[in-house]
PDB file of N, CA and C in Angstrom:
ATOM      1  N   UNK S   1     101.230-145.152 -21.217  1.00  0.00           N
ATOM      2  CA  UNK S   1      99.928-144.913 -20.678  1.00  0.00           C
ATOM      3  C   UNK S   1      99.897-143.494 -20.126  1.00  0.00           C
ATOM      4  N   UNK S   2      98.787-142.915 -20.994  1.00  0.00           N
ATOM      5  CA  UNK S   2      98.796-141.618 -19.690  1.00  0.00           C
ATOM      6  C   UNK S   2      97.399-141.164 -19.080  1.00  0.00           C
ATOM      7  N   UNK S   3      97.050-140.796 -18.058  1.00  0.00           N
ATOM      8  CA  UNK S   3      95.752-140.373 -17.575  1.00  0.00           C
ATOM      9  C   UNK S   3      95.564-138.601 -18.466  1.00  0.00           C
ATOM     10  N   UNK S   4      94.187-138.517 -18.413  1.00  0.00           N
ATOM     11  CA  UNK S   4      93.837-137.238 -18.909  1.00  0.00           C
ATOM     12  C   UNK S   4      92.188-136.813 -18.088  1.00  0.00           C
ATOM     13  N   UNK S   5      92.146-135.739 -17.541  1.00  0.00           N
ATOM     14  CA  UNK S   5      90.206-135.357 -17.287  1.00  0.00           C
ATOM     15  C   UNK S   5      90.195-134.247 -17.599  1.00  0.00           C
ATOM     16  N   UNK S   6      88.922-134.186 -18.432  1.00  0.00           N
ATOM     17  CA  UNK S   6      88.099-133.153 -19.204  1.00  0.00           C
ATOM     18  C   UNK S   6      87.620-132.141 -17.974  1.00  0.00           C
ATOM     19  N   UNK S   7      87.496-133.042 -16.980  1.00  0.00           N
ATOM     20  CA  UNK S   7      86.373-132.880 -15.295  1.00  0.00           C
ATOM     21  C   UNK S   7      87.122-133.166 -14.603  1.00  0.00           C
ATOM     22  N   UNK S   8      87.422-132.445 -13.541  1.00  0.00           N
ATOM     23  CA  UNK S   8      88.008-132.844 -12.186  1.00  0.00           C
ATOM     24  C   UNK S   8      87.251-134.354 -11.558  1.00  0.00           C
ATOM     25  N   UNK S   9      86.358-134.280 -11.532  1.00  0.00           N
ATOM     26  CA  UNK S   9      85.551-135.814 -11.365  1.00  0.00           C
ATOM     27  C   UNK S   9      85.794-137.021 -12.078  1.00  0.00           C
ATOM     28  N   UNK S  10      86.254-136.530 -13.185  1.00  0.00           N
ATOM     29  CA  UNK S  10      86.650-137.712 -14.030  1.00  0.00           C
ATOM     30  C   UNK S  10      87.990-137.983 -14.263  1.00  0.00           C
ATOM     31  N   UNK S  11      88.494-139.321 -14.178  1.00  0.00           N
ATOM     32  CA  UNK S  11      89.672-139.339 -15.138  1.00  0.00           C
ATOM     33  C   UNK S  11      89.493-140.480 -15.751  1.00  0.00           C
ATOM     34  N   UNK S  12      90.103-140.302 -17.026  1.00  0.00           N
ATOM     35  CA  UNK S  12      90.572-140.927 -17.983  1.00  0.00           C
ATOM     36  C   UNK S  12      91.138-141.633 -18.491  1.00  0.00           C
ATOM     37  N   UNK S  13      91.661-142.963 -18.620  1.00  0.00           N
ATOM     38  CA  UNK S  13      92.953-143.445 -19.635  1.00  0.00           C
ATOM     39  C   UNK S  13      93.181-143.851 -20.579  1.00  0.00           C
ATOM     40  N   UNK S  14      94.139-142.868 -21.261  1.00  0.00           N
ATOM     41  CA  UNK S  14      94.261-143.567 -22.356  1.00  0.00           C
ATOM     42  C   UNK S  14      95.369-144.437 -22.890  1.00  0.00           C
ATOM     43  N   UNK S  15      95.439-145.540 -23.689  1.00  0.00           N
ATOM     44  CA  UNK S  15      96.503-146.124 -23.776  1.00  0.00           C
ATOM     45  C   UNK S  15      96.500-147.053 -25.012  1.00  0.00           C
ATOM     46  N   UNK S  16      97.698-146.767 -25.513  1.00  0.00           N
ATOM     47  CA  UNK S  16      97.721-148.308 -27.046  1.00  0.00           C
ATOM     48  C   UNK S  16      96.642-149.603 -27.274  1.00  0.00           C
ATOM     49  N   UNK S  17      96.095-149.817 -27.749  1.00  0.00           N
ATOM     50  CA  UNK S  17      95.680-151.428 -27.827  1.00  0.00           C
ATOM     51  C   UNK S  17      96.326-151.902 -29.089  1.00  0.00           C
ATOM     52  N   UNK S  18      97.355-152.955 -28.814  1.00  0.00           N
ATOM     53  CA  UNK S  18      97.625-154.068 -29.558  1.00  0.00           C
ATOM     54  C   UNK S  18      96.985-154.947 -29.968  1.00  0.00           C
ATOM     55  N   UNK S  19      95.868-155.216 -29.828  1.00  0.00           N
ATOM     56  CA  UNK S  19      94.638-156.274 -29.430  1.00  0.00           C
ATOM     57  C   UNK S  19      93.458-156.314 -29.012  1.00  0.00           C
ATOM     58  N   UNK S  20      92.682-156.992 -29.518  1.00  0.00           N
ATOM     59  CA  UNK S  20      91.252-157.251 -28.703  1.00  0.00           C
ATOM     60  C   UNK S  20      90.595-158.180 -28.409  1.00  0.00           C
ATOM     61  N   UNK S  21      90.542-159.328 -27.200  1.00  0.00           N
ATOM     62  CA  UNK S  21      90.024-160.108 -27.845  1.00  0.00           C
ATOM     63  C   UNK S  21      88.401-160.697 -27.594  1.00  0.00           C
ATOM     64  N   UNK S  22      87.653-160.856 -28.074  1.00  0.00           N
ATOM     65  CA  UNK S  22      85.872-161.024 -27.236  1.00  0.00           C
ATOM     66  C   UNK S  22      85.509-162.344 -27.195  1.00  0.00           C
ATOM     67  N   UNK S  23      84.984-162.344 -26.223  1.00  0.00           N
ATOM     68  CA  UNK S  23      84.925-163.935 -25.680  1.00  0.00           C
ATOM     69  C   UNK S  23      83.712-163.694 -25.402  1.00  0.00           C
ATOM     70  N   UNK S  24      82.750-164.520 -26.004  1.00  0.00           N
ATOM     71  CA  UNK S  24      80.953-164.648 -26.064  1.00  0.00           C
ATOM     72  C   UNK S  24      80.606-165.979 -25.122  1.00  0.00           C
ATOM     73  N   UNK S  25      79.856-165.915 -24.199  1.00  0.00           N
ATOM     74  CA  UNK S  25      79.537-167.158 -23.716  1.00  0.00           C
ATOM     75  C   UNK S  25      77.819-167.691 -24.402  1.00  0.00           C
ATOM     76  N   UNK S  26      77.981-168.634 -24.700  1.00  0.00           N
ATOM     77  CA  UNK S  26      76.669-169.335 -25.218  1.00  0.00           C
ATOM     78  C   UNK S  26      75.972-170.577 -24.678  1.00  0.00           C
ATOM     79  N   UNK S  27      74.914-170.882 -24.865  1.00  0.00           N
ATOM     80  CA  UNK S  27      74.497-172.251 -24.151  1.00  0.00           C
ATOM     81  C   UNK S  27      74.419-173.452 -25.171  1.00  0.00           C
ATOM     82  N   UNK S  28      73.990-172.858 -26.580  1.00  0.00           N
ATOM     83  CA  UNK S  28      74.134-173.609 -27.388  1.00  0.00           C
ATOM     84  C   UNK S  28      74.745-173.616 -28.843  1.00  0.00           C
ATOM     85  N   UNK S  29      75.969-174.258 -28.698  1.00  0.00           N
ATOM     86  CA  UNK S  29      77.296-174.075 -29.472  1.00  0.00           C
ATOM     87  C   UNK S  29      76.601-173.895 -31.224  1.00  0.00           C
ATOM     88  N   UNK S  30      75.754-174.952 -31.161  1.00  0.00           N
ATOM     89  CA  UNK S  30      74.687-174.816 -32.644  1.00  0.00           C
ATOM     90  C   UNK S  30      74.552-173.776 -33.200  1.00  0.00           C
ATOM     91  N   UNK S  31      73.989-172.697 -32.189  1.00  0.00           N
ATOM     92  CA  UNK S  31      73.470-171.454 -32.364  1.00  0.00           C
ATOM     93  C   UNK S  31      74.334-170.610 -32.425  1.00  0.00           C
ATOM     94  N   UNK S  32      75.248-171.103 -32.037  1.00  0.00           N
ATOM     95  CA  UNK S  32      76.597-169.598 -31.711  1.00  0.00           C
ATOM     96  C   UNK S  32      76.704-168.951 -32.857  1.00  0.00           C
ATOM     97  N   UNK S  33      77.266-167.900 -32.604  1.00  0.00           N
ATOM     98  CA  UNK S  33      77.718-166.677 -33.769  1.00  0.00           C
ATOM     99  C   UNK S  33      78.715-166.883 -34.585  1.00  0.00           C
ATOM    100  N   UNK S  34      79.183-166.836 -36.132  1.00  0.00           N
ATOM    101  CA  UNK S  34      80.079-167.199 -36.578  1.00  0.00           C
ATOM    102  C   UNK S  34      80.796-166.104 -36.389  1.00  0.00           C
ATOM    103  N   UNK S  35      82.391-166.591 -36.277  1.00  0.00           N
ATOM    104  CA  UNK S  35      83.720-165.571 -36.476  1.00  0.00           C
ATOM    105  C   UNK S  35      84.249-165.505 -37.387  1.00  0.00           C
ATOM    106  N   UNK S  36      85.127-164.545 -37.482  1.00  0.00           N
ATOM    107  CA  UNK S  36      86.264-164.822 -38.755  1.00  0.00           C
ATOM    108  C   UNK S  36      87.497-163.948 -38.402  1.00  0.00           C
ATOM    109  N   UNK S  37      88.444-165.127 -38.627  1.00  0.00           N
ATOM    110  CA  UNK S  37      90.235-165.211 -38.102  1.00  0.00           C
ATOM    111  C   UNK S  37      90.405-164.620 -39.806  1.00  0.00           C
ATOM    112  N   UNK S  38      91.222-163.626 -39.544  1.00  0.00           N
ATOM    113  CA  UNK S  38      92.456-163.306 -40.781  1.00  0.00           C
ATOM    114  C   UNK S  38      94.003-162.991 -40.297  1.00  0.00           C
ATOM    115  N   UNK S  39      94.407-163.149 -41.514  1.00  0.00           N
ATOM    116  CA  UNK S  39      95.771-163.133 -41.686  1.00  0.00           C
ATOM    117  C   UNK S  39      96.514-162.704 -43.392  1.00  0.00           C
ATOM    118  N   UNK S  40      97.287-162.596 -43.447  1.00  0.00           N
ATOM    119  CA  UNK S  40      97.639-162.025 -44.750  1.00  0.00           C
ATOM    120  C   UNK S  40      98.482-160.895 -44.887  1.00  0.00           C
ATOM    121  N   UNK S  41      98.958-160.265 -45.905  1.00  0.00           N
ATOM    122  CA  UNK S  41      99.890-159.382 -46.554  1.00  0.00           C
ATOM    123  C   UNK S  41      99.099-158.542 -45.305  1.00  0.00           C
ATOM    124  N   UNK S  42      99.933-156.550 -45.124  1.00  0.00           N
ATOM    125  CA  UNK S  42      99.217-155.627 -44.564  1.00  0.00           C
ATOM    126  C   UNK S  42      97.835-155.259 -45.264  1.00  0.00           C
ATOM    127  N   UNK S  43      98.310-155.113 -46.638  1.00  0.00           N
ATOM    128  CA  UNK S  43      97.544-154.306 -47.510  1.00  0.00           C
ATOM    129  C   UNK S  43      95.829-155.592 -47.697  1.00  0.00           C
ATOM    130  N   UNK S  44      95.843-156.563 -47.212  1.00  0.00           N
ATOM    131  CA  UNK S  44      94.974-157.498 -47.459  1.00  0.00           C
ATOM    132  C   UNK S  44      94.035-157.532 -45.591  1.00  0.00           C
ATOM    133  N   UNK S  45      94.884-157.269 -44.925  1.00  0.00           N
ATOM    134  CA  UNK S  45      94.156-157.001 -43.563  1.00  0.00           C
ATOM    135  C   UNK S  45      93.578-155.974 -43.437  1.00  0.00           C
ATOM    136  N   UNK S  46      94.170-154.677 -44.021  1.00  0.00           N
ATOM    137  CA  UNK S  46      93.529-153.729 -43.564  1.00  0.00           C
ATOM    138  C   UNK S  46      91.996-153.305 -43.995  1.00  0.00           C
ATOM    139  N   UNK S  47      91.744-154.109 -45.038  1.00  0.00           N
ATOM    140  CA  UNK S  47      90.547-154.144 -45.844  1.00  0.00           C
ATOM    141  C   UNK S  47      89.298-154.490 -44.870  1.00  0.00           C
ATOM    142  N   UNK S  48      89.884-155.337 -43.757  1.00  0.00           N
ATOM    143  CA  UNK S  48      88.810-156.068 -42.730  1.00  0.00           C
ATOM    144  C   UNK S  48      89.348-155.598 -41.213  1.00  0.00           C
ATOM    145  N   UNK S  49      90.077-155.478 -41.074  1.00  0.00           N
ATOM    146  CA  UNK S  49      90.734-154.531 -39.832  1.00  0.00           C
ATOM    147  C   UNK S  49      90.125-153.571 -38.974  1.00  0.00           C
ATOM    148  N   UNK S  50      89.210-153.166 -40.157  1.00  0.00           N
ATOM    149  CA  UNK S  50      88.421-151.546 -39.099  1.00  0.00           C
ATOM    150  C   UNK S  50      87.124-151.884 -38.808  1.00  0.00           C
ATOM    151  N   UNK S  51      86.649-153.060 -39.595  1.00  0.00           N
ATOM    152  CA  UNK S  51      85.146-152.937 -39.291  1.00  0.00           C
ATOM    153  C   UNK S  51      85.289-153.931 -37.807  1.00  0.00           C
ATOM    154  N   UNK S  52      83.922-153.064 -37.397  1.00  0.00           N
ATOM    155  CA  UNK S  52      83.305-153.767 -35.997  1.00  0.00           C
ATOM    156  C   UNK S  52      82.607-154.942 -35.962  1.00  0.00           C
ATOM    157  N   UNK S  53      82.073-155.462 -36.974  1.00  0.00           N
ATOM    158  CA  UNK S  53      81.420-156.075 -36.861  1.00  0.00           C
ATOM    159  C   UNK S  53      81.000-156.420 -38.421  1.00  0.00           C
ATOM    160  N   UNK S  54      80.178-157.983 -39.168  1.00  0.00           N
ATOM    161  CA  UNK S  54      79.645-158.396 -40.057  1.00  0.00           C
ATOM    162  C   UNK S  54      78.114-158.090 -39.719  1.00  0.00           C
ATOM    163  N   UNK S  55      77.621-157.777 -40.543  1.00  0.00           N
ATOM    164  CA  UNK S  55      76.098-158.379 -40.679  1.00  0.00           C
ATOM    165  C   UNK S  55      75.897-158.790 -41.657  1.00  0.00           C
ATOM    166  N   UNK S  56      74.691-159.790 -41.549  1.00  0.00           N
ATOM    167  CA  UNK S  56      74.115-160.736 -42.819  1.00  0.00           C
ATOM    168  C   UNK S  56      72.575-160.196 -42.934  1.00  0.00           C
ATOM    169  N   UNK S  57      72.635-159.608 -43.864  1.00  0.00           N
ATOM    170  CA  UNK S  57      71.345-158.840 -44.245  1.00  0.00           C
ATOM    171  C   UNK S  57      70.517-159.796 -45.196  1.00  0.00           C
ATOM    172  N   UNK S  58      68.949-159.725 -45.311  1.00  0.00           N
ATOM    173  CA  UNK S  58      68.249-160.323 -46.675  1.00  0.00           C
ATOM    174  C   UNK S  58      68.156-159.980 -47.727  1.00  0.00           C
ATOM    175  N   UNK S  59      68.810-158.127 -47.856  1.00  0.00           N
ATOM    176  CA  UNK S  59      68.322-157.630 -49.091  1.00  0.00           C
ATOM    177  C   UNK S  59      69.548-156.186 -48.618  1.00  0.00           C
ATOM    178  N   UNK S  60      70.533-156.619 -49.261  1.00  0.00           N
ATOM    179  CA  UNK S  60      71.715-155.946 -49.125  1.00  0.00           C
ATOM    180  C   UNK S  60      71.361-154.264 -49.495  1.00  0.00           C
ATOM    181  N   UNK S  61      70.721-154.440 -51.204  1.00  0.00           N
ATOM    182  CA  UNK S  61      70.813-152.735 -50.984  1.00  0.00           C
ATOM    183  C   UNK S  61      69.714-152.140 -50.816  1.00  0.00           C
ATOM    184  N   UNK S  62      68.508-152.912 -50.254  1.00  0.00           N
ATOM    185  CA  UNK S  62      68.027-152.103 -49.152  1.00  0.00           C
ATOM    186  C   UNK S  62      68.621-152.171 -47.773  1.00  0.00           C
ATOM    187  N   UNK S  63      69.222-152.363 -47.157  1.00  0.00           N
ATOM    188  CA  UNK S  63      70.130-152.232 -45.972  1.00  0.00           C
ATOM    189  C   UNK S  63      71.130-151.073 -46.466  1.00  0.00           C
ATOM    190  N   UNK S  64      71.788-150.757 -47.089  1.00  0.00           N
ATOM    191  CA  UNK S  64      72.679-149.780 -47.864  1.00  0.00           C
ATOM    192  C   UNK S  64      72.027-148.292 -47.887  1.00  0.00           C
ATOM    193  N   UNK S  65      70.719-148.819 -48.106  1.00  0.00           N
ATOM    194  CA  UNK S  65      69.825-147.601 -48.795  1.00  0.00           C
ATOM    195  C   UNK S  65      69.359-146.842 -47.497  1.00  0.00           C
ATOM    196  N   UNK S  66      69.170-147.819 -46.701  1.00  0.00           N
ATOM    197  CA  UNK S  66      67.932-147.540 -45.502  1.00  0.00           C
ATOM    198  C   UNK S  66      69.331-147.492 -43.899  1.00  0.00           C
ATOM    199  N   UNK S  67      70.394-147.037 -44.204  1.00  0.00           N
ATOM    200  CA  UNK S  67      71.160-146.725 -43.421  1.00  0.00           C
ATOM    201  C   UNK S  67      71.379-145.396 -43.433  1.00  0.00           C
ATOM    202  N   UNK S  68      70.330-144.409 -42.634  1.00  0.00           N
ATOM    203  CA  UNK S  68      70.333-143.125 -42.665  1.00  0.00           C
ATOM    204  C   UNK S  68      71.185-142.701 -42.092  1.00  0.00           C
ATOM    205  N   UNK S  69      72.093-141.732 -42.670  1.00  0.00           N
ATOM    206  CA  UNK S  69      73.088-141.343 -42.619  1.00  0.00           C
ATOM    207  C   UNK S  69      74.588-141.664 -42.622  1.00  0.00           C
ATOM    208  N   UNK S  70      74.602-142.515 -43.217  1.00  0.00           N
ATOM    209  CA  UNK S  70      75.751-143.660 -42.866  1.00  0.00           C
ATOM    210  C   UNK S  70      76.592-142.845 -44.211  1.00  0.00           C
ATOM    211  N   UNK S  71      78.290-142.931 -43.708  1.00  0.00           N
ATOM    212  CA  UNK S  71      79.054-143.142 -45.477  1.00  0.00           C
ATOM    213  C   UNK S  71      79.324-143.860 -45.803  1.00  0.00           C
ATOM    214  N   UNK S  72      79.521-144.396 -47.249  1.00  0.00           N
ATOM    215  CA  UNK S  72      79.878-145.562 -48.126  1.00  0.00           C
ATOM    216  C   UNK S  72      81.079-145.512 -48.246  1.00  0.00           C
ATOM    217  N   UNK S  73      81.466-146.405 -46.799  1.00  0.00           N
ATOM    218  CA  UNK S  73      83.255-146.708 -47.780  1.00  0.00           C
ATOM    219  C   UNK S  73      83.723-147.402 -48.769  1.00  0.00           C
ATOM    220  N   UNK S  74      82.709-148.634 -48.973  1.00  0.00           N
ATOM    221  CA  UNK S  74      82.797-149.294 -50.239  1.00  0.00           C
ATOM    222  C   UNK S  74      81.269-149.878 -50.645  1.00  0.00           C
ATOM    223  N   UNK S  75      81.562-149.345 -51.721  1.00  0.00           N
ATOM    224  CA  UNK S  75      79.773-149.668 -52.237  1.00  0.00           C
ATOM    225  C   UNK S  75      79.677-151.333 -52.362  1.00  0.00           C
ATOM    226  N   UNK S  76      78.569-151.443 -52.707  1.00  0.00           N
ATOM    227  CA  UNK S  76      78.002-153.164 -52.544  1.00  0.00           C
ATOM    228  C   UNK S  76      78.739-153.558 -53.927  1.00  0.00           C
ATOM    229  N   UNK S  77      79.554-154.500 -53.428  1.00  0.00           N
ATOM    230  CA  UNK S  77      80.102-155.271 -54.694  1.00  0.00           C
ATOM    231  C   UNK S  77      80.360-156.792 -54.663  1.00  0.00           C
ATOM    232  N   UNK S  78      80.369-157.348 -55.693  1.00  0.00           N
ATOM    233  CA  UNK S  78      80.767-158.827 -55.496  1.00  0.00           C
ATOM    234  C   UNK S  78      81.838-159.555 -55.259  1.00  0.00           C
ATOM    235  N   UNK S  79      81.849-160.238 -54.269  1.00  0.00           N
ATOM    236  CA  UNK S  79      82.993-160.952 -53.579  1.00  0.00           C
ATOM    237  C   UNK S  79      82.834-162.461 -53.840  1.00  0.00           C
ATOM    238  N   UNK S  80      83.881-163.371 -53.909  1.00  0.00           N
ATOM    239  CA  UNK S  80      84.433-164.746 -53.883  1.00  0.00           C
ATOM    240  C   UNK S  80      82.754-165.563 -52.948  1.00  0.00           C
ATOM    241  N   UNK S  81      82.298-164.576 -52.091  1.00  0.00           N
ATOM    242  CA  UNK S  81      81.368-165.027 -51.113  1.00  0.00           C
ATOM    243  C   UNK S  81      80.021-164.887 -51.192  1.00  0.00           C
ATOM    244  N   UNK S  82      79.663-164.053 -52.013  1.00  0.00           N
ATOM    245  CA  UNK S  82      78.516-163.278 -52.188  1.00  0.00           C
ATOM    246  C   UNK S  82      78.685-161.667 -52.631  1.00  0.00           C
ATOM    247  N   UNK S  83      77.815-160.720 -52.307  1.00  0.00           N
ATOM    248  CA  UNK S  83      77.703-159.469 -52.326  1.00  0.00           C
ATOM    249  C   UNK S  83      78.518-159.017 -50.699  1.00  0.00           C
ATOM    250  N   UNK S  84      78.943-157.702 -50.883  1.00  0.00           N
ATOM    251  CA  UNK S  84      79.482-157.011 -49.509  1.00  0.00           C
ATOM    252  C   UNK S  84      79.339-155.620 -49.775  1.00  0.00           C
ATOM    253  N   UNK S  85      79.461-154.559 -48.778  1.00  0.00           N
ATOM    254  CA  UNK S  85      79.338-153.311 -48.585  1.00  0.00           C
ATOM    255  C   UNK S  85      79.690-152.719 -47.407  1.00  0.00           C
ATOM    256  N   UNK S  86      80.677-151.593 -46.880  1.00  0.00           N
ATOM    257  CA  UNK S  86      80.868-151.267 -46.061  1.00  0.00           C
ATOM    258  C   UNK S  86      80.549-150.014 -45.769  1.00  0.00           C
ATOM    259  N   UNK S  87      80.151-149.331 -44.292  1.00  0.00           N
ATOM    260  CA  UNK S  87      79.511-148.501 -44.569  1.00  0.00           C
ATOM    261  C   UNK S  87      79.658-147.887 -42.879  1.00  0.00           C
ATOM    262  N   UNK S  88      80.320-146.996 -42.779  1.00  0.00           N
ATOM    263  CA  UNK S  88      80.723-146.046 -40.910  1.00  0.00           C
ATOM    264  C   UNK S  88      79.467-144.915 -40.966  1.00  0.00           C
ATOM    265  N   UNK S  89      79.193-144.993 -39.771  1.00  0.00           N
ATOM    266  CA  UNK S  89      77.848-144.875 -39.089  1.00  0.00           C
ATOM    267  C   UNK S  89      78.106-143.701 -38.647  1.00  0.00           C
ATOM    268  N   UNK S  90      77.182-142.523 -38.355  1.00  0.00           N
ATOM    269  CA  UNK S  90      77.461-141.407 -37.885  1.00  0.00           C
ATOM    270  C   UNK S  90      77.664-141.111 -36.385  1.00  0.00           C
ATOM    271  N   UNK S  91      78.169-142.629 -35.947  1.00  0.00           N
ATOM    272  CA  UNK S  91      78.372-142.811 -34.441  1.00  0.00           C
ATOM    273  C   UNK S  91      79.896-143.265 -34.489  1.00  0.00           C
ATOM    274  N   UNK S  92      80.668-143.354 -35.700  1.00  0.00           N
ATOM    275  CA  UNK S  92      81.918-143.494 -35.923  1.00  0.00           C
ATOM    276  C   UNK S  92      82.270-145.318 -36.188  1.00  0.00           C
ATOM    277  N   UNK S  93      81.086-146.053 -35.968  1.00  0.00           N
ATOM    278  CA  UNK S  93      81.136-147.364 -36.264  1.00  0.00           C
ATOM    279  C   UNK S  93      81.160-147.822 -37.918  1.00  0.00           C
ATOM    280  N   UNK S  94      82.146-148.981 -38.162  1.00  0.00           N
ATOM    281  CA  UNK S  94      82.402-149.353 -39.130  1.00  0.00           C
ATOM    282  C   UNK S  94      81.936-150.647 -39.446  1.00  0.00           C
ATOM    283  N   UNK S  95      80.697-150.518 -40.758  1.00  0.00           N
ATOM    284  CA  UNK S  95      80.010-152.419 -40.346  1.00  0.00           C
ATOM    285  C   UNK S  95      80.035-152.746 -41.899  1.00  0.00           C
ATOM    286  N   UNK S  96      79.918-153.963 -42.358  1.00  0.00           N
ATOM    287  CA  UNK S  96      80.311-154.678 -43.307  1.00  0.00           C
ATOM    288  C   UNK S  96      78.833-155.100 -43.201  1.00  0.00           C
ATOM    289  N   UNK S  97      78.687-155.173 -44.437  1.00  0.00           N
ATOM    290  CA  UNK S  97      76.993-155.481 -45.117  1.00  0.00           C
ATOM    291  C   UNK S  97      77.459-156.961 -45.305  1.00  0.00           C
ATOM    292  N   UNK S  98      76.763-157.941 -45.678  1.00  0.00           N
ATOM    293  CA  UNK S  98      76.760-158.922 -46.698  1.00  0.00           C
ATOM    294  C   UNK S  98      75.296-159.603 -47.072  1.00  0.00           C
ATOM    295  N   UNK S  99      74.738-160.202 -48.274  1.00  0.00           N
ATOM    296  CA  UNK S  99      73.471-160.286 -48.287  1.00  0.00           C
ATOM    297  C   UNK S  99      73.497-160.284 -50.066  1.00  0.00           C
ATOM    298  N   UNK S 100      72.690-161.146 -50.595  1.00  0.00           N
ATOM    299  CA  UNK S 100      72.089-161.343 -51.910  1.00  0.00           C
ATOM    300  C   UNK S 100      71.666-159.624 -52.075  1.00  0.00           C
TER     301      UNK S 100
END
């Protein structure tokens, strides 16, 4: 662990994360948000590893299209599940499309 400030007012820390884990509270379990647990070879995690987050879009490549400014790390292609697309945001966020 080490501290760092840009600003005398500020400090900083920075340090490893091994982990993350988010814990959502809900009222109604029905409604809750789906997750998804992986596991697998390296080369099979890392594929899902970076993104922040899923979304379930209605119309995938307009979502693709209409993500101004975004880069395509992997264009919309077909998966075991449906369609997918990944795509880091010019805010450094990494999100996974999915959607007909």
């Amino acid at each position: 662990m080490t501290f760092a400030g840009p600003r005398d007012d500020v400090m900083m820390l920075a340090m490893a994360v091994d982990a993350v884990v988010v814990r959502q509270r809900v009222e109604d379990l029905d409604a809750a948000v789906p997750f998804l647990l992986f596991a697998g070879p390296d080369e099979a995690v890392q594929r899902v590893a970076g993104v922040a987050a899923t979304l379930a879009v209605a119309d995938l490549n307009a979502a693709v299209e209409e993500a101004g400014g975004a880069e395509i790390v992997m264009p919309v292609q077909p998966t075991p599940n449906g369609r997918r697309a990944v795509l880091r945001h010019p805010g450094g966020g990494v999100f996974e499309y999915v959607g007909p």
